[in-house]
Coordinates of C-alpha atoms in Angstrom, one line a residue:
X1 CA 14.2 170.5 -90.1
X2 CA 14.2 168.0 -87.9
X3 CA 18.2 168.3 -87.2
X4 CA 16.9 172.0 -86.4
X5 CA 14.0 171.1 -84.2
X6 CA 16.3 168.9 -81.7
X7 CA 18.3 171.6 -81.5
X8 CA 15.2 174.1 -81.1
X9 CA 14.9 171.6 -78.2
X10 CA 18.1 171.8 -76.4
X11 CA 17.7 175.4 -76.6
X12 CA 14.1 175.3 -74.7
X13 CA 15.5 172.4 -72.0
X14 CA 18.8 175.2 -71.3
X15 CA 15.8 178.4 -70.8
X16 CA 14.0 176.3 -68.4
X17 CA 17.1 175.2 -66.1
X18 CA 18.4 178.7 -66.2
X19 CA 15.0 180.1 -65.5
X20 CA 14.0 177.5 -62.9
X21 CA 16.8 177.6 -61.0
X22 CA 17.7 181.5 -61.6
X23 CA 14.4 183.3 -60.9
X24 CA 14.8 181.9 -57.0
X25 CA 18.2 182.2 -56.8
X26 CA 17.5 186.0 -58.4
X27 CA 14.9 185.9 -55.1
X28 CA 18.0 184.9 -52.5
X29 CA 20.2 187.7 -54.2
X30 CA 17.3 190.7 -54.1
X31 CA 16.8 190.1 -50.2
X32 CA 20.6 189.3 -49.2
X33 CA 21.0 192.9 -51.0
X34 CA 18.3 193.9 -48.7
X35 CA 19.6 192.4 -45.8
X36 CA 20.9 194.7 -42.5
X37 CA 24.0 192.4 -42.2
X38 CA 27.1 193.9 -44.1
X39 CA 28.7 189.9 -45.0
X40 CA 25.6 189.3 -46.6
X41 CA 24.8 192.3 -48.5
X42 CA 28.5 192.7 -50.2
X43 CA 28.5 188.5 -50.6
X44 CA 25.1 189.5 -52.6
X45 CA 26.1 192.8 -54.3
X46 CA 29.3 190.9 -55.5
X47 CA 27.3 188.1 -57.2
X48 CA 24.8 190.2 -58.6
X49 CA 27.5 193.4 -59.8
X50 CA 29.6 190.4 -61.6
X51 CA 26.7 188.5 -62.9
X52 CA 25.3 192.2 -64.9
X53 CA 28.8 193.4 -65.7
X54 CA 30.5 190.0 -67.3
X55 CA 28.0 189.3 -70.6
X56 CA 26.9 186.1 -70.8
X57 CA 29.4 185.0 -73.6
X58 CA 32.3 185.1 -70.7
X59 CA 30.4 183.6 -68.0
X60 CA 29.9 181.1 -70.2
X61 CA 33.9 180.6 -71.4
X62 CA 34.9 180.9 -68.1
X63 CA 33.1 178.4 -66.4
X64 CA 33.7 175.9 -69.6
X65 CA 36.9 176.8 -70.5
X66 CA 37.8 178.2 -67.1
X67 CA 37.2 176.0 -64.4
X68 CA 38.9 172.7 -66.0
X69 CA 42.2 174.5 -65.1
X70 CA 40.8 174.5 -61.2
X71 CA 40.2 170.7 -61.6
X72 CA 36.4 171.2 -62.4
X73 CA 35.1 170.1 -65.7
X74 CA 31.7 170.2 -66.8
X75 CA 29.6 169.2 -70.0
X76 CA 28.5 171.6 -71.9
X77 CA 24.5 171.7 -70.9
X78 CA 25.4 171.7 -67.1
X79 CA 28.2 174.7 -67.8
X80 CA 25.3 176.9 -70.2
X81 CA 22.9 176.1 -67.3
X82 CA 25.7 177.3 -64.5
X83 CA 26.2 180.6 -66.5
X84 CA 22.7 181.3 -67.8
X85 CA 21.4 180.5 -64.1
X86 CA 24.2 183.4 -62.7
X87 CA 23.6 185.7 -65.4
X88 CA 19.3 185.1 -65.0
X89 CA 19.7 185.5 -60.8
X90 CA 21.5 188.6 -61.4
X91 CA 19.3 190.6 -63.5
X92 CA 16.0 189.4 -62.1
X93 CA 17.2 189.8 -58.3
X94 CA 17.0 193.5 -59.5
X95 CA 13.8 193.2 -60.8
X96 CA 12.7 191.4 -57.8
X97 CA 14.3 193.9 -55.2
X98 CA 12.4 196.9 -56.8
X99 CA 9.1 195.0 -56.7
X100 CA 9.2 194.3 -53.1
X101 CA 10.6 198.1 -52.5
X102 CA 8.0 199.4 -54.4
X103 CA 5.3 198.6 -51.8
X104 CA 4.1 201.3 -49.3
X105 CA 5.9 200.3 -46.0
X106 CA 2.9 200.6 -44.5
X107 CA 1.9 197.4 -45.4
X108 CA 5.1 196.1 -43.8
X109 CA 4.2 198.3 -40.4
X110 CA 0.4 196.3 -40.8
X111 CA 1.6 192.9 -40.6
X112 CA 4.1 193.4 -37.8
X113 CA 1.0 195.2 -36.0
X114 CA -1.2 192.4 -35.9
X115 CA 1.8 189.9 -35.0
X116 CA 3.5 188.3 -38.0
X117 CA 7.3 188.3 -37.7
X118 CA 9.4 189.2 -40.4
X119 CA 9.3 186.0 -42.7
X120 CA 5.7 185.6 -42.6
X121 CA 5.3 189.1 -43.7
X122 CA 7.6 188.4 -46.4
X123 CA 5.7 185.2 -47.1
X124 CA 2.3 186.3 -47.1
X125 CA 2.6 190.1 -47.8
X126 CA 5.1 191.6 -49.4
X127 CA 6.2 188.4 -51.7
X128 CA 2.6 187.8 -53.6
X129 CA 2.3 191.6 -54.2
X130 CA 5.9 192.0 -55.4
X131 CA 6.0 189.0 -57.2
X132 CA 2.7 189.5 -59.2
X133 CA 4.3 193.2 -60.4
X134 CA 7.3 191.8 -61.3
X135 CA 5.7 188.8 -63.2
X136 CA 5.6 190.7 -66.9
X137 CA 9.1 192.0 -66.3
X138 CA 10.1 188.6 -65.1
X139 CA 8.6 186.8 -68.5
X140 CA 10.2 189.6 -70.9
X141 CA 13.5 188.6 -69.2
X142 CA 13.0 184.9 -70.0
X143 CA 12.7 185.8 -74.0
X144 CA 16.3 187.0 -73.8
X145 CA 17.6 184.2 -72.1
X146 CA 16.0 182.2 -74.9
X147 CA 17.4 183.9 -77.8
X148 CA 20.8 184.1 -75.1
X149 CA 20.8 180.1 -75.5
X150 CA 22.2 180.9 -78.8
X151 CA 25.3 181.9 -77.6
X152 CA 25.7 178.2 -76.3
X153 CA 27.0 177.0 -80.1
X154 CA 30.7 178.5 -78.6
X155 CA 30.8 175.8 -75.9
X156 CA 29.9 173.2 -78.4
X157 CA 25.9 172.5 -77.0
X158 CA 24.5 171.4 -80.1
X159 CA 21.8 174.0 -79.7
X160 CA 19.7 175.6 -82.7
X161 CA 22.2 178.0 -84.0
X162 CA 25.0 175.3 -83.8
X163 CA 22.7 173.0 -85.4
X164 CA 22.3 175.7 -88.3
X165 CA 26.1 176.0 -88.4
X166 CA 26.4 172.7 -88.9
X167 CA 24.0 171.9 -91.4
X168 CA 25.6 175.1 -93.3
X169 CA 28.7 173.8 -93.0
X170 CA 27.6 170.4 -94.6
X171 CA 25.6 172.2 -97.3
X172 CA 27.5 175.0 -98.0
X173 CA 23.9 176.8 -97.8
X174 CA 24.1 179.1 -94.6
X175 CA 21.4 181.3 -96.0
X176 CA 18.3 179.3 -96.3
X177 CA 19.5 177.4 -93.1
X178 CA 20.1 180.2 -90.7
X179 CA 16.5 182.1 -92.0
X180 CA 15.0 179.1 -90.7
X181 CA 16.6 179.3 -87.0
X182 CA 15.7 182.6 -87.2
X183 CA 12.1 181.7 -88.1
X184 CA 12.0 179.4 -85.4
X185 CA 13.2 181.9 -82.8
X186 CA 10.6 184.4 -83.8
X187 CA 8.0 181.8 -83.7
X188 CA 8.3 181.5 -80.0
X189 CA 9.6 184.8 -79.4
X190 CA 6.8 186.9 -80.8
X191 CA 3.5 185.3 -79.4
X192 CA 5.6 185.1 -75.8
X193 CA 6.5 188.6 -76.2
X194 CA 2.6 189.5 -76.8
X195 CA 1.6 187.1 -73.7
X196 CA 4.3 190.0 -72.0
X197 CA 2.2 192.9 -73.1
X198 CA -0.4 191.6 -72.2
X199 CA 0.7 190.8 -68.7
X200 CA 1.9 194.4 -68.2
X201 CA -1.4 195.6 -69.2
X202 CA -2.7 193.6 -66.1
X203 CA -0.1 194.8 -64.0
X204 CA -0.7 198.3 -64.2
X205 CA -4.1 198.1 -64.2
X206 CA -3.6 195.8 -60.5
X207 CA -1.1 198.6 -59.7
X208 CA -3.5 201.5 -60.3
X209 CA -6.0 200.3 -57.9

């Protein structure tokens, strides 16, 4: 267990870079696809387009395995926390974009009325509302990128499930071992995925007002 828990650990410490630095960089993406100017929107699009399409297993070979022929090598935290953080701006940049389009443009034609430019109507109106109904969607996201961390055990991270392996590997007793990382992923999995439902509960309850 306690090989298993430092594991657990590593696994929590990967979620929180990918989702600390993705969920903003997931912000950048959403309004450079909204943006007027063509270099900015493709630039965006591209990221975004590659960051869905490739799963997170390649992401994470290629920048691992990859990018040491380009004269870049990385450790294997920083290179699950460079493909997790891609593969987490990508998705939630969606989920962002749809929030913000999802308010009535009148709001939009309010602000500029009364004399706020563009980023302070992004700041102060548009990003609080489409933030707050993207919040439950944002938070179910994060579970998969948690139980995504397990596909870190192919770069060598000594996350949970390589952990397990390992300990299997030393016991010859994968099945008692591997029911246990599963138990441990369910046991923050679950009550964050109630915390979820709950939130969208809120959520459409703010959005019905």
């Amino acid at each position: 267990m306690p090989d298993l828990l430092a594991g657990l650990s590593i696994s929590l410490q990967v979620t929180t870079f990918s989702l600390l630095f993705g969920i903003p960089f997931g912000l950048l993406l959403a309004l450079g696809v909204l943006a007027k100017r063509k270099s900015v929107k493709a630039a965006s699009l591209f990221l975004v387009e590659v960051g869905r399409g490739a799963p997170a297993l390649v992401l994470l070979q290629f920048i691992y395995f990859g990018l040491p022929s380009a004269g870049l090598a990385l450790e294997s935290f920083a290179a699950a926390v460079i493909a997790l953080t891609w593969n987490t701006g990508a998705y939630t940049s969606e989920i962002i974009r749809a929030s913000l389009q999802s308010i009535p443009d009148g709001q939009r034609e309010a602000a500029l009325s009364i004399g706020l430019n563009r980023l302070d109507t992004l700041r102060y109106v548009l990003l609080p509302q489409g933030l707050r109904v993207a919040l439950p969607a944002l938070l179910g996201f994060s579970i998969l990128i948690f139980q995504g961390t397990s596909l870190c055990f192919t770069i060598a991270l000594p996350e949970l499930v390589s952990r397990a392996y390992e300990i299997g590997s030393n016991t010859f007793r994968y099945f008692p071992v591997l029911l246990t990382a599963g138990a441990l992923y369910a046991f923050i999995s679950i009550p964050a995925a109630l915390i979820v439902s709950y939130l969208e509960r809120r959520a459409g309850s703010y959005a019905l007002r």
